[in-house]
Amino acid sequence: MLGNRIAAMGGHAERMVEQAVAALINSDVDLAQKVIADDVVLDEGQRWIDDRAIVLIAKRQPMADDLREIVGTIRISADLERVGDLGKNIAKRVVAVVDARQPIRFFRGLEALSNLALTQLKQVLDVYASRGVDGIGFVRDRDEEIDAMYTSLFRELLTYMMEDPRNISSCTHLLFCAKNIERIGDHATNIAETVYYIVTGEQMPIERPKEDKSHKVVVEG
Amino acid sequence: MVDATRAKTGRRMAALARARLYSARWPLMAAAAAILAVGVLAGGRLWHSVLAMFFVVIVAVLAPRRAFRRDEETSAAISHAGDMAGMSALDLAAAVPDPLIIFDRNGSTVHANQAALSAFEPLPTGSLMQLKFRAPEIQQLFLDVREGKPAAVVDYAEKVPIERVYRVAAMPVGENTGLFAVLFKDQSESRRIDRMRADFIANASHELRTPLASISGFIETLRGPARNDEKARENFLQIMQTQTERMARLIDDLLSLSRLEMRPHVKSAGRVDLVQLVGSVADSLNPLAKESGLVFDKTFPDHAVEVSGNRDELIQVFENLLENACKYGQSGKRVEVAIEETMVGPRPEAAVTVRDFGPGIAEEHIPRVTERFYRVDVETSRSQKGTGLGLAIVKHILTRHDGRLTIKSEVGKGAAFTVYLPLR
């Protein structure tokens, strides 16, 4: 019951991110508006899951597996809701970026980044569906890839802004879009950890991948 | 006659009674045990218990039950099916080339055929369909079909990790079996072709735009700040000429590509001697090779190697390949050109290998270098006057000639392009 709703939320979240990035790349303002409107579904989903989970705990007093399942569901739904918010935020920025067309290579970069993040989200939700946590290590590898890509995009955008101050406003928006996508990857990792906990009852071994290195990037002018 | 009918009726009745007793054997035994227990505990007489037992058995024999009728109907249906009788649903599912998944009322996967497993791994039996296929429209489809609404068809796109587009249909299996089937029809190929066409137009206009922008920039400068600067004018005009030449080359390539595409299946029946043809192409490119500091190292057989084909088109193939070798193989000092007769495939073929010793092509690029406008390194290609169409044209012409192109390369060790053409 809760699982079905999580799946529906996951589907919506994936779709929103996909459409937000598509709207950004194709400067499609209508699609962006649709994404912004769709966020309600996820908010509603999270509230519903919270309510149901609390009622379940209160009435049935679940133990062990069941309790883990319910608590995990609450956490996953919160993560998915955040993913939706990030997608919505990207969609909101479409309007600001539309006026000044930036070189196609940034959009290619964003697309590649979002493909990585979406793949991660999809695989994590697939693991939630199949409960096969053996191969969950891939999540971390992918997270490293996303971080590397984000750092390179960050550097590129920074350089581009230094070249011509007129680019700053739209590039800043693109920078935030990239950051949002990178955050989506982090939420996917969180979900993976929750799923691991639900299935095995143990925390995922701690060796969280290195974070992105963009905080160290300085471009000399 | 009457006796026979009566005997037959009697036999049928006996059979029916046996069957009814057999199917009710467990309740009957339980009833017997209960009656005996009650009889003993209540201290009643034995014959009371026996009488009670007798009534229960009589009722079991006489009361008709639905199960029998259903069994009879099923057996009739199976005997009508004839040849299909031995076939299981699993065999049928396995015979479907598209992904097919059977699920029950809860959405648990009951069976997934091989195509489904390879397309949607992981998909263990019992996992919930709603969890696996999360796109909103698919969720709606599952909901509709489980509520018994008429079967609908939706389009379902998976963007990552590989873009795939499916047309999905879901329907109940049989009547009231509680099972549902969902079938995925792969539409990715047609979508990809559409995408390629759109990409092509975008790329072609982008390629034309770059030189155009630089020309218009120089015109602006010539009319403005550099109006009276003799030296700059000469310099700018030189650059503008290079750019217009580049545009002309690009348009030539585009035209020859579209000509080839207009009639992709028309075969030309001329007779061409490859030794002579490749030799003359190499000779005509000698100046370019010298300029790049290269020599052609030719290994040709001493007899003619004849293939059927269009002379001009084949000249273009080898021109493009040798030009590429000159452009990208400069560091290797030599380019090997070899003609052989081979039997790699099912028929005798002529193999022309052009091998350079330049930087080579990384593995991930090899499958894509024959795509239009695909460049391993945009800057190098531009500086070498490449249009990004050379190998695409080669591939097209070879397809028309029933030939093929193989590319072998290792980074740092150069690249070998081999053209195979059927011998005449």
PDB file of C-alpha atoms in Angstrom, chain B residues 136-379:
ATOM      1  CA  PRO B 136       2.459   8.077 -14.230  1.00  0.00           C
ATOM      2  CA  GLU B 137       0.730   6.916 -17.417  1.00  0.00           C
ATOM      3  CA  ILE B 138       1.729   3.292 -16.821  1.00  0.00           C
ATOM      4  CA  GLN B 139       0.451   3.492 -13.250  1.00  0.00           C
ATOM      5  CA  GLN B 140      -2.874   4.700 -14.622  1.00  0.00           C
ATOM      6  CA  LEU B 141      -2.903   1.877 -17.176  1.00  0.00           C
ATOM      7  CA  PHE B 142      -2.367  -0.772 -14.484  1.00  0.00           C
ATOM      8  CA  LEU B 143      -5.081   0.785 -12.363  1.00  0.00           C
ATOM      9  CA  ASP B 144      -7.543   0.856 -15.266  1.00  0.00           C
ATOM     10  CA  VAL B 145      -6.936  -2.695 -16.364  1.00  0.00           C
ATOM     11  CA  ARG B 146      -7.265  -4.070 -12.846  1.00  0.00           C
ATOM     12  CA  GLU B 147     -10.563  -2.290 -12.432  1.00  0.00           C
ATOM     13  CA  GLY B 148     -11.796  -3.975 -15.593  1.00  0.00           C
ATOM     14  CA  LYS B 149     -11.887  -0.931 -17.813  1.00  0.00           C
ATOM     15  CA  PRO B 150     -11.402  -1.634 -21.520  1.00  0.00           C
ATOM     16  CA  ALA B 151      -7.829  -2.351 -22.495  1.00  0.00           C
ATOM     17  CA  ALA B 152      -5.919   0.766 -23.446  1.00  0.00           C
ATOM     18  CA  VAL B 153      -2.575   1.483 -25.088  1.00  0.00           C
ATOM     19  CA  VAL B 154      -0.095   4.050 -23.810  1.00  0.00           C
ATOM     20  CA  ASP B 155       3.340   5.182 -24.901  1.00  0.00           C
ATOM     21  CA  TYR B 156       6.071   4.706 -22.360  1.00  0.00           C
ATOM     22  CA  ALA B 157       9.510   6.243 -22.667  1.00  0.00           C
ATOM     23  CA  GLU B 158      12.563   5.297 -20.660  1.00  0.00           C
ATOM     24  CA  LYS B 159      15.195   7.962 -20.927  1.00  0.00           C
ATOM     25  CA  VAL B 160      17.986   6.413 -18.924  1.00  0.00           C
ATOM     26  CA  PRO B 161      20.277   4.541 -19.114  1.00  0.00           C
ATOM     27  CA  ILE B 162      19.429   3.992 -22.796  1.00  0.00           C
ATOM     28  CA  GLU B 163      16.621   5.851 -24.451  1.00  0.00           C
ATOM     29  CA  ARG B 164      13.845   3.398 -25.188  1.00  0.00           C
ATOM     30  CA  VAL B 165      10.290   4.007 -26.266  1.00  0.00           C
ATOM     31  CA  TYR B 166       7.590   1.392 -25.894  1.00  0.00           C
ATOM     32  CA  ARG B 167       3.950   1.181 -26.826  1.00  0.00           C
ATOM     33  CA  VAL B 168       2.397  -0.627 -23.916  1.00  0.00           C
ATOM     34  CA  ALA B 169      -0.852  -2.586 -23.982  1.00  0.00           C
ATOM     35  CA  ALA B 170      -2.402  -4.283 -20.955  1.00  0.00           C
ATOM     36  CA  MET B 171      -5.324  -6.691 -20.910  1.00  0.00           C
ATOM     37  CA  PRO B 172      -6.880  -9.309 -18.641  1.00  0.00           C
ATOM     38  CA  VAL B 173      -6.018 -12.959 -19.358  1.00  0.00           C
ATOM     39  CA  GLY B 174      -9.155 -15.043 -19.887  1.00  0.00           C
ATOM     40  CA  GLU B 175     -12.217 -14.383 -17.780  1.00  0.00           C
ATOM     41  CA  ASN B 176     -11.984 -14.012 -14.030  1.00  0.00           C
ATOM     42  CA  THR B 177      -8.566 -15.622 -13.837  1.00  0.00           C
ATOM     43  CA  GLY B 178      -7.312 -12.642 -11.861  1.00  0.00           C
ATOM     44  CA  LEU B 179      -4.330 -12.472 -14.182  1.00  0.00           C
ATOM     45  CA  PHE B 180      -3.342  -9.662 -16.500  1.00  0.00           C
ATOM     46  CA  ALA B 181      -0.866  -9.472 -19.332  1.00  0.00           C
ATOM     47  CA  VAL B 182       1.110  -6.451 -20.367  1.00  0.00           C
ATOM     48  CA  LEU B 183       2.932  -6.321 -23.677  1.00  0.00           C
ATOM     49  CA  PHE B 184       5.685  -3.854 -24.614  1.00  0.00           C
ATOM     50  CA  LYS B 185       6.227  -3.022 -28.250  1.00  0.00           C
ATOM     51  CA  ASP B 186       9.596  -1.440 -28.928  1.00  0.00           C
ATOM     52  CA  GLN B 187       9.349   1.814 -30.885  1.00  0.00           C
ATOM     53  CA  SER B 188      12.861   3.061 -30.152  1.00  0.00           C
ATOM     54  CA  GLU B 189      14.182   2.525 -33.659  1.00  0.00           C
ATOM     55  CA  SER B 190      11.677   4.750 -35.443  1.00  0.00           C
ATOM     56  CA  ARG B 191      12.057   7.398 -32.750  1.00  0.00           C
ATOM     57  CA  ARG B 192      15.822   7.297 -33.178  1.00  0.00           C
ATOM     58  CA  ILE B 193      15.540   7.757 -36.939  1.00  0.00           C
ATOM     59  CA  ASP B 194      13.335  10.798 -36.479  1.00  0.00           C
ATOM     60  CA  ARG B 195      15.790  12.187 -33.978  1.00  0.00           C
ATOM     61  CA  MET B 196      18.703  11.581 -36.364  1.00  0.00           C
ATOM     62  CA  ARG B 197      17.008  13.526 -39.111  1.00  0.00           C
ATOM     63  CA  ALA B 198      16.342  16.491 -36.845  1.00  0.00           C
ATOM     64  CA  ASP B 199      19.906  16.324 -35.531  1.00  0.00           C
ATOM     65  CA  PHE B 200      21.221  16.282 -39.064  1.00  0.00           C
ATOM     66  CA  ILE B 201      19.487  19.505 -40.010  1.00  0.00           C
ATOM     67  CA  ALA B 202      20.593  21.155 -36.779  1.00  0.00           C
ATOM     68  CA  ASN B 203      24.187  20.013 -37.302  1.00  0.00           C
ATOM     69  CA  ALA B 204      24.327  21.006 -40.949  1.00  0.00           C
ATOM     70  CA  SER B 205      23.053  24.500 -40.267  1.00  0.00           C
ATOM     71  CA  HIS B 206      25.399  24.815 -37.307  1.00  0.00           C
ATOM     72  CA  GLU B 207      28.346  23.783 -39.485  1.00  0.00           C
ATOM     73  CA  LEU B 208      27.416  26.359 -42.104  1.00  0.00           C
ATOM     74  CA  ARG B 209      26.825  29.060 -39.561  1.00  0.00           C
ATOM     75  CA  THR B 210      30.298  29.076 -38.094  1.00  0.00           C
ATOM     76  CA  PRO B 211      32.171  30.114 -41.265  1.00  0.00           C
ATOM     77  CA  LEU B 212      29.335  32.462 -42.145  1.00  0.00           C
ATOM     78  CA  ALA B 213      29.623  34.242 -38.809  1.00  0.00           C
ATOM     79  CA  SER B 214      33.355  34.689 -39.255  1.00  0.00           C
ATOM     80  CA  ILE B 215      32.933  36.041 -42.802  1.00  0.00           C
ATOM     81  CA  SER B 216      30.310  38.559 -41.743  1.00  0.00           C
ATOM     82  CA  GLY B 217      32.541  39.621 -38.853  1.00  0.00           C
ATOM     83  CA  PHE B 218      35.420  40.303 -41.211  1.00  0.00           C
ATOM     84  CA  ILE B 219      33.209  42.234 -43.624  1.00  0.00           C
ATOM     85  CA  GLU B 220      32.116  44.422 -40.749  1.00  0.00           C
ATOM     86  CA  THR B 221      35.734  45.072 -39.785  1.00  0.00           C
ATOM     87  CA  LEU B 222      36.734  45.786 -43.366  1.00  0.00           C
ATOM     88  CA  ARG B 223      34.007  48.374 -43.745  1.00  0.00           C
ATOM     89  CA  GLY B 224      34.742  49.926 -40.364  1.00  0.00           C
ATOM     90  CA  PRO B 225      38.036  50.121 -38.477  1.00  0.00           C
ATOM     91  CA  ALA B 226      40.202  48.406 -41.102  1.00  0.00           C
ATOM     92  CA  ARG B 227      38.870  50.407 -44.043  1.00  0.00           C
ATOM     93  CA  ASN B 228      42.237  51.881 -45.000  1.00  0.00           C
ATOM     94  CA  ASP B 229      44.545  49.206 -43.691  1.00  0.00           C
ATOM     95  CA  GLU B 230      46.096  47.639 -46.778  1.00  0.00           C
ATOM     96  CA  LYS B 231      47.832  44.817 -44.927  1.00  0.00           C
ATOM     97  CA  ALA B 232      44.891  43.803 -42.750  1.00  0.00           C
ATOM     98  CA  ARG B 233      42.604  43.802 -45.772  1.00  0.00           C
ATOM     99  CA  GLU B 234      44.762  41.272 -47.587  1.00  0.00           C
ATOM    100  CA  ASN B 235      44.945  39.159 -44.463  1.00  0.00           C
ATOM    101  CA  PHE B 236      41.195  39.251 -43.873  1.00  0.00           C
ATOM    102  CA  LEU B 237      40.365  38.496 -47.479  1.00  0.00           C
ATOM    103  CA  GLN B 238      42.603  35.450 -47.250  1.00  0.00           C
ATOM    104  CA  ILE B 239      40.715  34.179 -44.193  1.00  0.00           C
ATOM    105  CA  MET B 240      37.376  34.902 -45.836  1.00  0.00           C
ATOM    106  CA  GLN B 241      38.424  32.906 -48.860  1.00  0.00           C
ATOM    107  CA  THR B 242      39.372  29.934 -46.667  1.00  0.00           C
ATOM    108  CA  GLN B 243      36.002  30.132 -44.970  1.00  0.00           C
ATOM    109  CA  THR B 244      34.038  30.280 -48.220  1.00  0.00           C
ATOM    110  CA  GLU B 245      36.046  27.329 -49.493  1.00  0.00           C
ATOM    111  CA  ARG B 246      35.104  25.458 -46.397  1.00  0.00           C
ATOM    112  CA  MET B 247      31.441  26.235 -46.906  1.00  0.00           C
ATOM    113  CA  ALA B 248      31.671  25.162 -50.532  1.00  0.00           C
ATOM    114  CA  ARG B 249      33.277  21.851 -49.496  1.00  0.00           C
ATOM    115  CA  LEU B 250      30.595  21.284 -46.927  1.00  0.00           C
ATOM    116  CA  ILE B 251      27.832  21.929 -49.426  1.00  0.00           C
ATOM    117  CA  ASP B 252      29.515  19.620 -51.953  1.00  0.00           C
ATOM    118  CA  ASP B 253      29.669  16.884 -49.362  1.00  0.00           C
ATOM    119  CA  LEU B 254      26.077  17.444 -48.320  1.00  0.00           C
ATOM    120  CA  LEU B 255      24.961  17.278 -51.933  1.00  0.00           C
ATOM    121  CA  SER B 256      26.831  14.084 -52.686  1.00  0.00           C
ATOM    122  CA  LEU B 257      25.459  12.540 -49.521  1.00  0.00           C
ATOM    123  CA  SER B 258      21.897  13.469 -50.383  1.00  0.00           C
ATOM    124  CA  ARG B 259      22.412  12.194 -53.940  1.00  0.00           C
ATOM    125  CA  LEU B 260      23.542   8.890 -52.502  1.00  0.00           C
ATOM    126  CA  GLU B 261      20.575   8.781 -50.173  1.00  0.00           C
ATOM    127  CA  MET B 262      18.092   9.482 -52.931  1.00  0.00           C
ATOM    128  CA  ARG B 263      18.817   6.141 -54.539  1.00  0.00           C
ATOM    129  CA  PRO B 264      20.438   3.953 -51.912  1.00  0.00           C
ATOM    130  CA  HIS B 265      19.652   0.665 -53.607  1.00  0.00           C
ATOM    131  CA  VAL B 266      20.532   1.382 -57.226  1.00  0.00           C
ATOM    132  CA  LYS B 267      23.571  -0.669 -58.079  1.00  0.00           C
ATOM    133  CA  SER B 268      25.968   0.471 -60.710  1.00  0.00           C
ATOM    134  CA  ALA B 269      27.247  -2.266 -62.947  1.00  0.00           C
ATOM    135  CA  GLY B 270      30.503  -0.828 -64.273  1.00  0.00           C
ATOM    136  CA  ARG B 271      33.744  -2.775 -64.064  1.00  0.00           C
ATOM    137  CA  VAL B 272      36.575  -1.253 -62.071  1.00  0.00           C
ATOM    138  CA  ASP B 273      40.170  -2.363 -61.596  1.00  0.00           C
ATOM    139  CA  LEU B 274      41.042  -1.490 -58.027  1.00  0.00           C
ATOM    140  CA  VAL B 275      44.835  -1.661 -58.558  1.00  0.00           C
ATOM    141  CA  GLN B 276      44.671   0.954 -61.232  1.00  0.00           C
ATOM    142  CA  LEU B 277      42.026   3.042 -59.458  1.00  0.00           C
ATOM    143  CA  VAL B 278      43.656   3.159 -56.029  1.00  0.00           C
ATOM    144  CA  GLY B 279      47.036   3.763 -57.686  1.00  0.00           C
ATOM    145  CA  SER B 280      45.759   6.787 -59.567  1.00  0.00           C
ATOM    146  CA  VAL B 281      44.038   8.186 -56.458  1.00  0.00           C
ATOM    147  CA  ALA B 282      47.285   7.820 -54.522  1.00  0.00           C
ATOM    148  CA  ASP B 283      49.206   9.549 -57.310  1.00  0.00           C
ATOM    149  CA  SER B 284      46.773  12.445 -57.379  1.00  0.00           C
ATOM    150  CA  LEU B 285      47.136  12.859 -53.616  1.00  0.00           C
ATOM    151  CA  ASN B 286      50.942  12.717 -53.684  1.00  0.00           C
ATOM    152  CA  PRO B 287      51.300  16.516 -53.436  1.00  0.00           C
ATOM    153  CA  LEU B 288      49.115  16.564 -50.295  1.00  0.00           C
ATOM    154  CA  ALA B 289      51.141  13.708 -48.813  1.00  0.00           C
ATOM    155  CA  LYS B 290      54.412  15.516 -49.499  1.00  0.00           C
ATOM    156  CA  GLU B 291      53.038  18.639 -47.882  1.00  0.00           C
ATOM    157  CA  SER B 292      52.225  16.662 -44.740  1.00  0.00           C
ATOM    158  CA  GLY B 293      55.627  14.955 -44.818  1.00  0.00           C
ATOM    159  CA  LEU B 294      54.266  11.509 -45.662  1.00  0.00           C
ATOM    160  CA  VAL B 295      54.959   8.835 -48.232  1.00  0.00           C
ATOM    161  CA  PHE B 296      52.480   6.278 -49.550  1.00  0.00           C
ATOM    162  CA  ASP B 297      53.805   2.772 -49.062  1.00  0.00           C
ATOM    163  CA  LYS B 298      51.988   0.708 -51.695  1.00  0.00           C
ATOM    164  CA  THR B 299      51.620  -3.077 -51.643  1.00  0.00           C
ATOM    165  CA  PHE B 300      49.633  -3.975 -54.752  1.00  0.00           C
ATOM    166  CA  PRO B 301      49.291  -7.340 -56.490  1.00  0.00           C
ATOM    167  CA  ASP B 302      50.764  -7.468 -60.030  1.00  0.00           C
ATOM    168  CA  HIS B 303      47.477  -8.431 -61.656  1.00  0.00           C
ATOM    169  CA  ALA B 304      44.215  -6.530 -61.965  1.00  0.00           C
ATOM    170  CA  VAL B 305      41.682  -6.846 -59.118  1.00  0.00           C
ATOM    171  CA  GLU B 306      38.292  -6.259 -60.620  1.00  0.00           C
ATOM    172  CA  VAL B 307      35.130  -5.341 -58.786  1.00  0.00           C
ATOM    173  CA  SER B 308      31.854  -4.080 -60.130  1.00  0.00           C
ATOM    174  CA  GLY B 309      30.868  -0.576 -59.239  1.00  0.00           C
ATOM    175  CA  ASN B 310      30.693   3.047 -60.118  1.00  0.00           C
ATOM    176  CA  ARG B 311      34.130   4.416 -60.893  1.00  0.00           C
ATOM    177  CA  ASP B 312      33.529   7.970 -59.636  1.00  0.00           C
ATOM    178  CA  GLU B 313      31.999   6.833 -56.389  1.00  0.00           C
ATOM    179  CA  LEU B 314      34.811   4.408 -55.652  1.00  0.00           C
ATOM    180  CA  ILE B 315      37.345   7.153 -56.401  1.00  0.00           C
ATOM    181  CA  GLN B 316      35.591   9.241 -53.770  1.00  0.00           C
ATOM    182  CA  VAL B 317      35.853   6.403 -51.240  1.00  0.00           C
ATOM    183  CA  PHE B 318      39.607   6.058 -51.596  1.00  0.00           C
ATOM    184  CA  GLU B 319      40.166   9.791 -51.870  1.00  0.00           C
ATOM    185  CA  ASN B 320      38.407  10.309 -48.570  1.00  0.00           C
ATOM    186  CA  LEU B 321      40.284   7.495 -46.852  1.00  0.00           C
ATOM    187  CA  LEU B 322      43.707   8.577 -48.139  1.00  0.00           C
ATOM    188  CA  GLU B 323      43.000  12.221 -47.360  1.00  0.00           C
ATOM    189  CA  ASN B 324      42.056  11.280 -43.814  1.00  0.00           C
ATOM    190  CA  ALA B 325      45.243   9.275 -43.475  1.00  0.00           C
ATOM    191  CA  CYS B 326      47.256  12.311 -44.633  1.00  0.00           C
ATOM    192  CA  LYS B 327      45.409  14.649 -42.274  1.00  0.00           C
ATOM    193  CA  TYR B 328      45.527  12.605 -39.111  1.00  0.00           C
ATOM    194  CA  GLY B 329      48.567  10.410 -39.683  1.00  0.00           C
ATOM    195  CA  GLN B 330      51.147  13.141 -40.103  1.00  0.00           C
ATOM    196  CA  SER B 331      53.238  12.055 -37.147  1.00  0.00           C
ATOM    197  CA  GLY B 332      53.677   8.569 -38.623  1.00  0.00           C
ATOM    198  CA  LYS B 333      55.742   9.621 -41.666  1.00  0.00           C
ATOM    199  CA  ARG B 334      54.188   6.971 -43.889  1.00  0.00           C
ATOM    200  CA  VAL B 335      50.826   5.581 -44.934  1.00  0.00           C
ATOM    201  CA  GLU B 336      50.481   1.959 -45.982  1.00  0.00           C
ATOM    202  CA  VAL B 337      48.095   1.179 -48.806  1.00  0.00           C
ATOM    203  CA  ALA B 338      47.578  -2.510 -49.519  1.00  0.00           C
ATOM    204  CA  ILE B 339      45.287  -4.430 -51.856  1.00  0.00           C
ATOM    205  CA  GLU B 340      44.601  -8.111 -51.246  1.00  0.00           C
ATOM    206  CA  GLU B 341      42.180 -10.755 -52.339  1.00  0.00           C
ATOM    207  CA  THR B 342      40.657 -12.450 -49.323  1.00  0.00           C
ATOM    208  CA  MET B 343      38.097 -15.039 -48.340  1.00  0.00           C
ATOM    209  CA  VAL B 344      37.122 -13.693 -44.924  1.00  0.00           C
ATOM    210  CA  GLY B 345      33.433 -13.712 -45.664  1.00  0.00           C
ATOM    211  CA  PRO B 346      31.425 -16.316 -47.592  1.00  0.00           C
ATOM    212  CA  ARG B 347      32.619 -15.026 -50.966  1.00  0.00           C
ATOM    213  CA  PRO B 348      35.917 -13.823 -52.428  1.00  0.00           C
ATOM    214  CA  GLU B 349      36.478 -10.164 -51.683  1.00  0.00           C
ATOM    215  CA  ALA B 350      38.976  -7.476 -52.469  1.00  0.00           C
ATOM    216  CA  ALA B 351      40.370  -5.857 -49.331  1.00  0.00           C
ATOM    217  CA  VAL B 352      41.937  -2.412 -49.554  1.00  0.00           C
ATOM    218  CA  THR B 353      43.648  -1.355 -46.339  1.00  0.00           C
ATOM    219  CA  VAL B 354      44.739   2.197 -45.621  1.00  0.00           C
ATOM    220  CA  ARG B 355      46.886   2.249 -42.506  1.00  0.00           C
ATOM    221  CA  ASP B 356      48.298   5.353 -40.895  1.00  0.00           C
ATOM    222  CA  PHE B 357      50.631   5.595 -37.941  1.00  0.00           C
ATOM    223  CA  GLY B 358      49.240   8.677 -36.304  1.00  0.00           C
ATOM    224  CA  PRO B 359      47.651   9.110 -32.878  1.00  0.00           C
ATOM    225  CA  GLY B 360      44.940   6.511 -33.544  1.00  0.00           C
ATOM    226  CA  ILE B 361      41.288   6.571 -32.499  1.00  0.00           C
ATOM    227  CA  ALA B 362      40.105   5.786 -28.994  1.00  0.00           C
ATOM    228  CA  GLU B 363      37.908   2.742 -28.702  1.00  0.00           C
ATOM    229  CA  GLU B 364      34.783   4.638 -27.685  1.00  0.00           C
ATOM    230  CA  HIS B 365      34.856   6.709 -30.871  1.00  0.00           C
ATOM    231  CA  ILE B 366      35.340   3.881 -33.374  1.00  0.00           C
ATOM    232  CA  PRO B 367      31.693   2.829 -33.646  1.00  0.00           C
ATOM    233  CA  ARG B 368      30.656   6.425 -34.195  1.00  0.00           C
ATOM    234  CA  VAL B 369      33.190   7.907 -36.599  1.00  0.00           C
ATOM    235  CA  THR B 370      31.051   7.051 -39.606  1.00  0.00           C
ATOM    236  CA  GLU B 371      28.184   9.126 -38.220  1.00  0.00           C
ATOM    237  CA  ARG B 372      27.675  12.445 -39.907  1.00  0.00           C
ATOM    238  CA  PHE B 373      29.409  15.365 -38.278  1.00  0.00           C
ATOM    239  CA  TYR B 374      30.852  13.112 -35.626  1.00  0.00           C
ATOM    240  CA  ARG B 375      34.323  14.322 -34.845  1.00  0.00           C
ATOM    241  CA  VAL B 376      36.764  12.864 -32.406  1.00  0.00           C
ATOM    242  CA  ASP B 377      38.348  16.273 -31.974  1.00  0.00           C
ATOM    243  CA  VAL B 378      36.541  19.265 -33.414  1.00  0.00           C
ATOM    244  CA  GLU B 379      39.539  21.611 -33.420  1.00  0.00           C
TER     245      GLU B 379
END
